[in-house]
Amino acid sequence: MTLQTLDWAVVALYGVVVLAVGLAFTRRAGRDANEYFLAGRRLPWWVLGTSMVATTFSTDTPNLVTDIVRTNGVSGNWVWWAFVLTGMLTVFFYAKLWRRSGVTTDVEFYELRYSGGLAAFLRGFRALYLGLFFNVMIMATVTLAAIKIGGVLLGVSPVTVVLVAGTVTLLYSATSGLWGVVATDLLLFVVAIVGAVAAAVVAVGLPEVGGLGPLLAHPNVQGSLSFLPDFSDWSTAAAVFVIPIAVQWWSTWYPGSEPGGGGYAAQRMLAAKDEGHALKAVLWFNAAHYGIRPWPWILVALASLVVFPDLESIQAAFPSIDPAILGHDLAYPAMLSFLPTGLLGLVVASLAAAYMSTISTHLNWGSSYVVEDVYRRFVRSDADERHYVTVARLTTVVLTVVMGVVALWLETALQAFQILLQIGAGTGLVFLLRWFWWRVNAWSELSAMVISFAVAVWFEFAHVPLGLPEYDPSTRLVIGVVVTTIGWIAVTFLTPPTDEATLRAFHARMRPVGSGWRAVVGDQPAPEGESVGAAALAWFLGCVAVYGALFATGYALYGSGVAALVVGSVAAGAAFGVLRLLPKVGLR
């Protein structure tokens, strides 16, 4: 199916508006690097939180959710639902600390927390590791989804999608900086949500599906509806629920869900007006991302099991699709081909919105590492601010080109998701503890990154070729976590601690709560209005509220009114408890 004139008009109108909004901030963003990367640290919580929600709603997200539902059912989504635990931990323990640090990027933190040449090396190494390697992998995954959508809905080649989508996004993200990113994110968020809901309504209403009731009763779907996996199938239950809940959320670094915050999430917290706005921004992000948004994608995925029960049916419906990229994630764009003229244009515009929001954020975030933590820090520290903005803009061009090349190599979104989880396996705990335990040093972080990467390379390229038994992704993840965690803890105690002057300066600036700094500063009272107990309770209630909202919505869609009412009431009570606790966690 191809777009008609009305569809193209909708897409074109959307594109013009977004570019106009983004480019309107070009002059303001060009003043200095602080404006370009952090919007002058003047942004309110609702703008920042919505921007984070828009960023995580990328073109690969509905494809990934569809892949998960078609292969492991609704309960398979625990592989990312488990990150609610991480997100809420960031809200109540780390958001204030990030804003309080006053750094420009989260890797600048290394020279605030650690000392000596190793701290400087770690800052530069981590900047390139995240800003180039990890960042390009994320953007390539998003672009892969755009390639599949373009192939199904527009009939265009992968190279055409890469060139057009990358160029359009580059135009405003490179010129307008974070100002343009967050301003367009507000528009992109609305368009993307409307498009996702519209796609779900049409998918459920297709004649082959017959409405919500017949969909839920269909034999292809019934085995996929449970919120929890079948624990009699232990291997599947462990992979999609037990390991994510018990291990993955605290141990694995994944962009947007970093233990303790980091990446573009840290960038948004650093751009907030104050600590309170940083906390509320991350709270709104977690509520919307996990508690409100997943069900339109899930409904389309369930409907696809009726319309396209297997990969062969997708291939038969779209014979021109390259078999190399044929996967269950292709079912989402395949379902969009049934949208009527006009609405199809709106949904394509919403997917373009999702793509542009994510890529523009990652381009700005990645270039901030290259410019602030490598170029300014190690190459040229005496240039004027406009020079650094120019370098940032050139960096976004390079990142866009590399992203396109990698996107043409990848095959499925789930493939990239598992690669990134494995590479970050075991590093999460060090990111949680470095704020609250004085003994963590630069060697701890460097060894965690090196060991986790080495384990990932071993499993990807050496394990099976050497004749050893092949492990499933969840088993590899657990092994990676165990080996990396033991490794970095051992390295921590075998290497000297950060010098005492740096530790004392860090504690005086950040004022972390708890007893983990007693060996350095003695017994210190907690900052006024901040309580570890209140933060822990708020974290628990926040998780209950988000999961309650998620499952209450699910029960309502499943027609279980009583369960929806009970779970919804629990969610509302937990949310009320969080609001009452906010003054006790330092929100003024």
Coordinates of C-alpha atoms in Angstrom, one line a residue:
M1 CA 0.0 0.0 0.0
T2 CA 1.3 3.5 -0.9
L3 CA 0.4 6.9 0.4
Q4 CA -2.2 8.9 -1.5
T5 CA -2.2 12.6 -2.1
L6 CA -4.0 13.4 1.1
D7 CA -1.5 11.2 3.1
W8 CA 1.4 13.0 1.6
A9 CA -0.2 16.4 2.4
V10 CA -0.5 15.4 6.0
V11 CA 3.1 14.2 6.2
A12 CA 4.4 17.3 4.4
L13 CA 2.4 19.7 6.7
Y14 CA 3.8 17.9 9.8
G15 CA 7.3 18.1 8.4
V16 CA 7.1 21.8 7.7
V17 CA 5.7 22.6 11.1
V18 CA 8.4 20.6 13.0
L19 CA 11.2 22.1 11.0
A20 CA 9.9 25.6 11.5
V21 CA 9.6 25.1 15.3
G22 CA 13.0 23.5 15.6
L23 CA 14.8 26.0 13.4
A24 CA 13.2 28.9 15.3
F25 CA 15.7 28.2 18.1
T26 CA 18.8 28.2 15.9
R27 CA 20.1 31.6 17.0
R28 CA 19.5 31.0 20.7
A29 CA 21.2 27.6 20.5
G30 CA 24.2 29.0 18.7
R31 CA 25.2 31.4 21.6
D32 CA 27.3 28.9 23.5
A33 CA 27.6 25.2 24.4
N34 CA 25.5 25.6 27.5
E35 CA 22.6 26.8 25.4
Y36 CA 23.2 24.2 22.7
F37 CA 23.5 21.2 25.0
L38 CA 21.4 22.2 28.1
A39 CA 19.1 25.0 26.9
G40 CA 20.7 27.3 29.5
R41 CA 19.5 25.0 32.4
R42 CA 16.1 26.8 32.4
L43 CA 13.6 24.1 31.4
P44 CA 10.6 23.2 33.5
W45 CA 9.8 19.6 34.5
W46 CA 6.8 19.1 32.2
V47 CA 8.8 20.0 29.1
L48 CA 11.8 17.8 30.1
G49 CA 9.6 14.8 31.1
T50 CA 7.6 15.0 28.0
S51 CA 10.7 15.3 25.9
M52 CA 12.0 12.1 27.5
V53 CA 8.7 10.3 26.8
A54 CA 8.9 11.4 23.2
T55 CA 12.5 10.3 22.9
T56 CA 11.7 6.8 24.1
F57 CA 8.8 6.5 21.7
S58 CA 11.0 5.8 18.7
T59 CA 10.1 4.0 15.5
D60 CA 11.7 0.8 16.8
T61 CA 9.6 0.8 20.0
P62 CA 6.3 -0.5 18.6
N63 CA 8.3 -2.9 16.4
L64 CA 10.1 -4.2 19.4
V65 CA 6.9 -4.6 21.4
T66 CA 5.3 -6.4 18.5
D67 CA 8.2 -8.7 18.2
I68 CA 8.0 -9.5 22.0
V69 CA 4.3 -10.1 22.0
R70 CA 4.3 -12.3 19.0
T71 CA 7.1 -14.5 20.3
N72 CA 6.5 -14.4 24.1
G73 CA 3.1 -12.9 24.7
V74 CA 2.2 -9.8 26.6
S75 CA 4.2 -11.1 29.6
G76 CA 7.3 -10.9 27.5
N77 CA 7.3 -7.1 27.9
W78 CA 8.7 -7.6 31.4
V79 CA 12.1 -7.4 29.7
W80 CA 11.6 -3.7 29.6
W81 CA 8.8 -3.2 32.2
A82 CA 11.3 -4.3 34.8
F83 CA 13.1 -1.0 34.2
V84 CA 10.3 0.8 36.2
L85 CA 12.4 -0.2 39.2
T86 CA 15.4 1.5 37.8
G87 CA 13.4 4.6 36.8
M88 CA 11.8 5.1 40.1
L89 CA 15.2 4.7 41.8
T90 CA 16.5 7.6 39.7
V91 CA 13.5 9.7 40.6
F92 CA 13.9 9.6 44.4
F93 CA 17.6 9.0 44.9
Y94 CA 19.5 10.4 41.9
A95 CA 17.6 13.2 40.1
K96 CA 18.5 15.8 42.7
L97 CA 22.1 14.7 42.8
W98 CA 22.5 15.0 39.0
R99 CA 21.1 18.6 39.0
R100 CA 23.2 19.4 42.1
S101 CA 26.4 18.3 40.4
G102 CA 26.2 21.2 37.9
V103 CA 28.2 19.2 35.2
T104 CA 27.5 19.6 31.5
T105 CA 27.5 15.9 30.7
D106 CA 27.1 12.9 32.9
V107 CA 30.6 11.7 32.0
E108 CA 32.1 15.0 33.2
F109 CA 31.0 13.5 36.6
Y110 CA 34.2 11.3 36.5
E111 CA 36.5 14.2 37.2
L112 CA 34.2 15.4 39.9
R113 CA 34.1 12.0 41.7
Y114 CA 37.6 10.6 41.0
S115 CA 41.1 12.0 40.8
G116 CA 44.2 11.9 38.7
G117 CA 45.0 11.0 35.2
L118 CA 42.8 7.9 35.3
A119 CA 39.7 10.0 36.0
A120 CA 40.5 12.1 32.9
F121 CA 41.1 9.0 30.8
L122 CA 37.9 7.4 32.0
R123 CA 36.0 10.6 31.1
G124 CA 37.3 10.6 27.5
F125 CA 37.1 6.8 27.1
R126 CA 33.5 6.7 28.4
A127 CA 32.5 9.7 26.2
L128 CA 33.7 7.9 23.0
Y129 CA 32.4 4.5 24.2
L130 CA 28.9 5.9 24.8
G131 CA 28.8 8.9 22.4
L132 CA 30.0 6.9 19.4
F133 CA 29.5 3.1 19.9
F134 CA 26.4 2.9 22.1
N135 CA 24.8 5.9 20.6
V136 CA 25.3 4.8 17.0
M137 CA 23.8 1.4 17.9
I138 CA 20.7 3.0 19.4
M139 CA 20.2 5.3 16.4
A140 CA 20.8 2.5 14.0
T141 CA 18.2 0.4 15.7
V142 CA 15.7 3.2 15.3
T143 CA 16.6 3.7 11.7
L144 CA 16.3 0.0 11.0
A145 CA 12.6 0.3 12.2
A146 CA 12.2 3.3 9.8
I147 CA 13.7 1.1 7.0
K148 CA 11.1 -1.6 7.6
I149 CA 8.2 0.9 7.9
G150 CA 9.4 2.6 4.7
G151 CA 9.6 -0.7 2.9
V152 CA 6.1 -1.8 3.8
L153 CA 4.2 1.4 3.6
L154 CA 6.1 3.4 1.0
G155 CA 7.8 0.7 -1.0
V156 CA 11.1 2.5 -0.9
S157 CA 14.6 1.0 -0.5
P158 CA 16.6 1.0 2.8
V159 CA 19.2 3.4 1.4
T160 CA 16.4 5.9 0.5
V161 CA 15.0 5.7 4.0
V162 CA 18.4 6.3 5.5
L163 CA 19.2 9.2 3.3
V164 CA 15.8 11.0 3.6
A165 CA 15.1 10.4 7.3
G166 CA 18.6 11.1 8.4
T167 CA 18.9 14.3 6.4
V168 CA 15.6 15.8 7.5
T169 CA 16.3 15.1 11.2
L170 CA 19.9 16.4 10.9
L171 CA 18.6 19.7 9.5
Y172 CA 17.0 20.9 12.8
S173 CA 18.9 18.9 15.4
A174 CA 22.3 20.1 14.2
T175 CA 21.2 23.8 14.1
S176 CA 18.9 24.3 17.0
G177 CA 20.5 22.1 19.8
L178 CA 18.5 21.0 22.8
W179 CA 16.2 24.0 22.5
G180 CA 15.0 22.7 19.2
V181 CA 14.9 19.1 20.4
V182 CA 12.6 19.7 23.4
A183 CA 10.4 22.2 21.6
T184 CA 9.7 19.8 18.7
D185 CA 9.3 17.0 21.2
L186 CA 6.2 18.6 22.7
L187 CA 4.6 18.5 19.2
L188 CA 6.0 15.1 18.4
F189 CA 4.6 13.6 21.6
V190 CA 1.1 14.6 20.8
V191 CA 1.3 13.4 17.2
A192 CA 2.9 10.1 18.1
I193 CA 0.3 9.3 20.8
V194 CA -2.6 10.1 18.5
G195 CA -1.1 8.0 15.8
A196 CA -0.5 5.0 18.1
V197 CA -4.0 5.1 19.4
A198 CA -5.5 5.5 15.9
A199 CA -3.5 2.5 14.7
A200 CA -4.7 0.4 17.5
V201 CA -8.4 1.3 16.9
V202 CA -8.1 0.5 13.2
A203 CA -6.2 -2.8 13.9
V204 CA -8.8 -4.0 16.4
G205 CA -11.7 -3.0 14.1
L206 CA -10.4 -4.9 11.0
P207 CA -12.9 -7.4 9.6
E208 CA -10.4 -10.2 10.1
V209 CA -10.2 -9.2 13.8
G210 CA -13.8 -8.3 14.5
G211 CA -13.4 -6.0 17.5
L212 CA -11.9 -6.3 20.9
G213 CA -14.0 -9.2 22.2
P214 CA -13.4 -11.5 19.2
L215 CA -9.7 -10.6 19.3
L216 CA -9.3 -11.6 22.9
A217 CA -11.2 -14.9 22.2
H218 CA -9.2 -15.8 19.1
P219 CA -7.2 -19.0 19.5
N220 CA -4.1 -17.3 18.0
V221 CA -4.2 -14.7 20.8
Q222 CA -5.5 -16.4 23.9
G223 CA -2.2 -17.9 24.8
S224 CA -0.5 -14.5 24.6
L225 CA -2.7 -12.4 27.0
S226 CA -1.4 -13.2 30.4
F227 CA 0.5 -10.4 32.3
L228 CA 2.7 -13.1 33.8
P229 CA 4.6 -15.9 32.1
D230 CA 3.7 -19.6 32.5
F231 CA 6.1 -20.6 35.3
S232 CA 5.7 -24.3 34.3
D233 CA 7.9 -23.3 31.3
W234 CA 10.8 -22.2 33.5
S235 CA 13.2 -21.3 30.8
T236 CA 10.8 -18.8 29.2
A237 CA 9.6 -17.5 32.6
A238 CA 13.2 -16.9 33.8
A239 CA 14.1 -15.1 30.6
V240 CA 11.1 -12.7 30.4
F241 CA 10.3 -12.2 34.1
V242 CA 12.6 -13.7 36.8
I243 CA 15.9 -12.4 35.4
P244 CA 14.6 -8.9 34.5
I245 CA 13.0 -8.4 37.9
A246 CA 15.8 -10.1 40.0
V247 CA 18.9 -9.1 38.1
Q248 CA 18.5 -7.0 34.9
W249 CA 17.1 -3.8 36.3
W250 CA 19.9 -3.0 38.7
S251 CA 22.8 -4.7 36.9
T252 CA 22.5 -3.7 33.3
W253 CA 23.2 -0.4 31.6
Y254 CA 20.7 0.4 28.9
P255 CA 20.2 3.8 27.3
G256 CA 17.3 5.6 28.9
S257 CA 17.1 3.1 31.8
E258 CA 20.5 3.5 33.3
P259 CA 20.8 2.5 37.0
G260 CA 21.2 5.9 38.7
G261 CA 20.3 7.8 35.6
G262 CA 22.7 8.7 32.8
G263 CA 22.9 9.5 29.1
Y264 CA 20.1 11.7 27.7
A265 CA 18.1 11.2 30.9
A266 CA 20.9 12.8 32.8
Q267 CA 21.1 15.5 30.2
R268 CA 17.4 16.4 30.8
M269 CA 17.9 16.5 34.6
L270 CA 21.0 18.7 34.1
A271 CA 18.9 21.1 32.0
A272 CA 16.2 21.5 34.6
K273 CA 15.5 24.8 36.4
D274 CA 16.4 23.3 39.8
E275 CA 16.5 20.0 41.7
G276 CA 12.7 19.8 42.2
H277 CA 12.1 20.2 38.4
A278 CA 14.7 17.5 37.8
L279 CA 12.9 15.1 40.1
K280 CA 9.4 15.8 38.8
A281 CA 10.6 15.5 35.2
V282 CA 11.8 11.9 35.7
L283 CA 8.7 11.1 37.7
W284 CA 6.4 12.2 34.8
F285 CA 8.6 10.3 32.3
N286 CA 8.3 7.0 34.2
A287 CA 4.6 7.4 34.7
A288 CA 3.9 8.1 31.1
H289 CA 6.4 5.8 29.5
Y290 CA 5.5 2.6 31.5
G291 CA 2.0 3.3 33.0
I292 CA 0.2 5.0 30.1
R293 CA 1.6 4.3 26.7
P294 CA 2.2 0.5 26.1
W295 CA -1.3 -0.7 25.4
P296 CA -1.9 0.7 21.9
W297 CA 1.3 -1.1 20.7
I298 CA 0.2 -4.3 22.5
L299 CA -3.2 -4.3 20.9
V300 CA -1.8 -3.9 17.4
A301 CA 0.6 -6.7 18.1
L302 CA -2.2 -9.0 19.3
A303 CA -4.3 -8.1 16.2
S304 CA -1.3 -9.0 14.0
L305 CA -1.4 -12.5 15.3
V306 CA -4.8 -12.9 13.7
V307 CA -4.0 -11.1 10.4
F308 CA -0.4 -12.3 10.0
P309 CA -0.1 -15.5 12.1
D310 CA 3.4 -16.3 10.9
L311 CA 6.4 -14.8 9.0
E312 CA 5.3 -16.6 5.8
S313 CA 2.0 -14.7 5.8
I314 CA 3.9 -11.4 6.1
Q315 CA 6.3 -12.3 3.3
A316 CA 3.3 -13.3 1.1
A317 CA 1.6 -10.0 1.7
F318 CA 4.7 -8.0 1.0
P319 CA 6.8 -10.0 -1.5
S320 CA 9.1 -7.1 -2.2
I321 CA 10.4 -7.0 1.3
D322 CA 14.0 -8.1 1.6
P323 CA 14.1 -11.5 3.3
A324 CA 17.1 -10.4 5.3
I325 CA 15.0 -8.0 7.4
L326 CA 12.0 -10.2 7.6
G327 CA 11.1 -10.7 11.3
H328 CA 8.2 -10.5 13.7
D329 CA 8.9 -6.9 14.3
L330 CA 7.8 -6.3 10.7
A331 CA 4.2 -7.1 11.7
Y332 CA 3.7 -3.7 13.1
P333 CA 4.2 -1.7 9.9
A334 CA 2.4 -4.5 8.1
M335 CA -0.7 -3.8 10.2
L336 CA -0.4 -0.1 9.4
S337 CA -1.0 -0.9 5.7
F338 CA -4.7 -1.3 6.5
L339 CA -5.1 2.3 7.6
P340 CA -7.5 4.4 5.4
T341 CA -6.3 7.3 3.4
G342 CA -5.7 10.4 5.5
L343 CA -5.3 8.4 8.7
L344 CA -2.4 6.6 7.1
G345 CA -0.7 9.9 6.5
L346 CA -1.3 10.9 10.2
V347 CA 0.2 7.6 11.4
V348 CA 3.1 7.9 9.1
A349 CA 3.6 11.4 10.4
S350 CA 3.4 10.1 14.0
L351 CA 6.1 7.5 13.2
A352 CA 8.2 10.2 11.6
A353 CA 7.7 12.2 14.8
A354 CA 8.9 9.3 16.9
Y355 CA 11.9 8.8 14.7
M356 CA 12.9 12.5 14.6
S357 CA 12.4 12.9 18.4
T358 CA 14.7 9.9 19.2
I359 CA 17.4 10.6 16.7
S360 CA 17.6 14.3 17.4
T361 CA 18.0 13.6 21.1
H362 CA 20.8 11.1 20.5
L363 CA 22.6 13.3 18.0
N364 CA 22.6 16.2 20.5
W365 CA 23.5 13.9 23.4
G366 CA 26.3 12.1 21.5
S367 CA 27.8 15.4 20.2
S368 CA 27.8 16.8 23.7
Y369 CA 30.2 13.9 24.7
V370 CA 32.4 14.4 21.7
V371 CA 32.7 18.2 22.1
E372 CA 32.6 18.7 25.9
D373 CA 34.4 15.6 27.1
V374 CA 36.9 14.9 24.3
Y375 CA 37.4 18.0 22.1
R376 CA 37.2 20.8 24.7
R377 CA 38.8 18.7 27.4
F378 CA 41.7 17.1 25.5
V379 CA 42.1 18.8 22.1
R380 CA 41.3 22.5 22.4
S381 CA 40.2 24.2 25.6
D382 CA 40.8 27.9 24.7
A383 CA 38.4 28.4 21.8
D384 CA 35.4 30.7 21.9
E385 CA 31.9 29.2 22.5
R386 CA 30.7 29.6 18.9
H387 CA 33.6 27.4 17.8
Y388 CA 32.4 24.6 20.1
V389 CA 28.9 24.9 18.7
T390 CA 30.3 24.6 15.2
V391 CA 32.2 21.4 16.2
A392 CA 29.0 20.1 17.7
R393 CA 27.1 20.6 14.5
L394 CA 29.8 18.9 12.4
T395 CA 29.8 16.0 14.9
T396 CA 26.1 15.4 14.4
V397 CA 26.8 15.1 10.6
V398 CA 29.4 12.4 11.3
L399 CA 27.1 10.5 13.7
T400 CA 24.3 10.6 11.2
V401 CA 26.5 9.0 8.5
V402 CA 27.8 6.2 10.8
M403 CA 24.3 5.6 12.0
G404 CA 23.1 5.0 8.5
V405 CA 25.8 2.5 7.7
V406 CA 25.2 0.4 10.8
A407 CA 21.4 0.5 10.3
L408 CA 21.9 -1.2 6.9
W409 CA 23.7 -4.0 8.7
L410 CA 21.2 -4.8 11.4
E411 CA 18.3 -7.2 11.0
T412 CA 15.9 -6.9 13.9
A413 CA 15.3 -4.5 16.8
L414 CA 15.4 -7.4 19.3
Q415 CA 18.8 -8.4 18.1
A416 CA 20.2 -4.9 18.9
F417 CA 18.3 -4.8 22.2
Q418 CA 19.9 -8.0 23.3
I419 CA 23.4 -6.9 22.1
L420 CA 23.2 -3.7 24.1
L421 CA 21.9 -5.5 27.3
Q422 CA 24.8 -8.0 27.1
I423 CA 27.4 -5.3 26.6
G424 CA 26.2 -3.4 29.7
A425 CA 25.6 -6.6 31.8
G426 CA 27.1 -6.2 35.3
T427 CA 28.0 -2.5 35.1
G428 CA 24.8 -1.2 36.7
L429 CA 25.7 -1.7 40.3
V430 CA 28.8 0.4 40.1
F431 CA 26.7 3.3 38.8
L432 CA 24.3 2.9 41.7
L433 CA 27.0 2.7 44.4
R434 CA 29.4 5.4 43.2
W435 CA 27.3 8.2 44.7
F436 CA 26.8 6.6 48.1
W437 CA 30.0 4.5 48.7
W438 CA 33.3 6.3 49.0
R439 CA 35.4 3.2 48.1
V440 CA 34.2 3.0 44.4
N441 CA 37.1 4.4 42.3
A442 CA 37.9 5.1 38.7
W443 CA 39.4 1.6 38.3
S444 CA 36.0 0.1 39.4
E445 CA 34.2 1.8 36.6
L446 CA 36.9 1.1 34.0
S447 CA 37.2 -2.6 34.9
A448 CA 33.4 -3.0 34.8
M449 CA 33.2 -1.6 31.3
V450 CA 36.1 -3.7 30.0
I451 CA 35.0 -6.9 31.6
S452 CA 31.4 -6.6 30.5
F453 CA 32.5 -5.8 26.9
A454 CA 34.9 -8.7 26.9
V455 CA 32.2 -11.2 28.1
A456 CA 29.9 -9.9 25.4
V457 CA 32.5 -10.4 22.7
W458 CA 33.3 -13.8 24.0
F459 CA 29.7 -15.0 23.8
E460 CA 29.2 -13.4 20.4
F461 CA 32.4 -14.5 18.6
A462 CA 34.3 -17.2 20.6
H463 CA 32.1 -19.3 22.8
V464 CA 30.4 -21.5 20.2
P465 CA 33.2 -21.6 17.7
L466 CA 35.4 -23.1 20.4
G467 CA 33.0 -26.0 20.8
L468 CA 31.3 -24.8 24.0
P469 CA 27.6 -25.2 24.5
E470 CA 25.5 -22.3 23.3
Y471 CA 23.5 -20.4 25.9
D472 CA 20.3 -18.4 25.5
P473 CA 20.4 -14.6 25.9
S474 CA 19.1 -14.6 29.5
T475 CA 21.8 -17.1 30.6
R476 CA 24.5 -15.1 28.9
L477 CA 23.2 -12.0 30.7
V478 CA 23.4 -13.6 34.1
I479 CA 26.8 -14.9 33.5
G480 CA 27.9 -11.5 32.3
V481 CA 26.5 -9.9 35.4
V482 CA 28.2 -12.3 37.8
V483 CA 31.6 -12.2 36.1
T484 CA 31.6 -8.4 35.7
T485 CA 30.3 -7.7 39.2
I486 CA 32.9 -10.0 40.9
G487 CA 35.6 -8.5 38.6
W488 CA 35.0 -4.8 39.4
I489 CA 34.5 -5.4 43.1
A490 CA 37.8 -7.3 43.2
V491 CA 39.5 -4.5 41.3
T492 CA 38.1 -1.9 43.7
F493 CA 39.7 -3.5 46.7
L494 CA 43.0 -4.2 44.9
T495 CA 43.5 -0.6 43.8
P496 CA 44.0 2.5 45.8
P497 CA 40.9 4.7 46.6
T498 CA 40.3 8.1 45.2
D499 CA 42.4 10.7 47.1
E500 CA 40.8 12.1 50.2
A501 CA 40.6 15.7 49.1
T502 CA 38.6 14.8 46.1
L503 CA 36.3 12.6 48.1
R504 CA 35.7 15.3 50.7
A505 CA 35.0 17.9 48.0
F506 CA 32.6 15.6 46.3
H507 CA 30.7 14.9 49.5
A508 CA 30.5 18.5 50.4
R509 CA 29.1 19.4 47.0
M510 CA 26.7 16.5 46.6
R511 CA 25.6 15.8 50.2
P512 CA 24.7 12.1 49.6
V513 CA 22.6 10.5 52.3
G514 CA 23.4 7.3 54.1
S515 CA 26.4 5.9 55.9
G516 CA 28.6 5.0 52.9
W517 CA 30.8 8.0 53.4
R518 CA 31.4 7.7 57.1
A519 CA 35.0 6.5 56.7
V520 CA 35.8 9.7 54.9
V521 CA 33.7 12.4 56.6
G522 CA 32.5 10.8 59.8
D523 CA 28.9 11.0 60.8
Q524 CA 27.1 13.7 58.9
P525 CA 23.5 14.8 59.2
A526 CA 21.3 14.3 56.1
P527 CA 20.5 17.4 54.1
E528 CA 17.5 19.2 55.5
G529 CA 14.3 17.7 54.3
E530 CA 15.8 14.5 52.9
S531 CA 15.2 11.1 54.3
V532 CA 16.5 7.7 53.1
G533 CA 13.4 6.0 54.5
A534 CA 11.0 8.4 52.8
A535 CA 12.8 8.0 49.5
A536 CA 12.7 4.2 49.8
L537 CA 9.0 4.3 50.5
A538 CA 8.3 6.7 47.7
W539 CA 10.3 4.4 45.3
F540 CA 8.2 1.4 46.4
L541 CA 4.9 3.3 46.1
G542 CA 6.0 4.8 42.8
C543 CA 6.6 1.4 41.3
V544 CA 3.2 0.2 42.6
A545 CA 1.4 3.2 41.1
V546 CA 3.0 2.7 37.7
Y547 CA 2.5 -1.0 37.5
G548 CA -1.0 -0.5 38.9
A549 CA -1.9 1.9 36.1
L550 CA -0.4 -0.4 33.5
F551 CA -2.3 -3.5 34.6
A552 CA -5.6 -1.6 35.5
T553 CA -5.6 -0.5 31.8
G554 CA -5.0 -4.0 30.7
Y555 CA -7.8 -5.5 32.8
A556 CA -10.2 -2.8 31.5
L557 CA -9.3 -3.7 27.9
Y558 CA -9.7 -7.4 28.7
G559 CA -13.2 -6.7 30.0
S560 CA -12.3 -7.5 33.7
G561 CA -14.0 -4.5 35.3
V562 CA -13.7 -5.6 38.9
A563 CA -10.0 -6.3 38.6
A564 CA -9.5 -3.0 36.8
L565 CA -11.3 -1.1 39.6
V566 CA -9.3 -2.9 42.3
V567 CA -5.9 -2.5 40.7
G568 CA -6.7 1.1 39.6
S569 CA -7.7 2.0 43.2
V570 CA -4.4 0.5 44.5
A571 CA -2.5 2.6 41.9
A572 CA -4.4 5.8 42.8
G573 CA -3.6 5.2 46.5
A574 CA 0.0 4.6 45.8
A575 CA 0.2 7.8 43.7
F576 CA -1.4 9.8 46.5
G577 CA 1.2 8.4 48.9
V578 CA 4.0 9.5 46.6
L579 CA 2.6 13.0 46.5
R580 CA 2.5 13.1 50.3
L581 CA 6.1 11.9 50.5
L582 CA 7.6 14.4 48.0
P583 CA 8.4 17.1 50.7
K584 CA 10.3 14.4 52.7
V585 CA 12.6 13.5 49.7
G586 CA 13.9 17.0 49.3
L587 CA 11.3 18.5 46.9
R588 CA 10.7 22.1 47.9

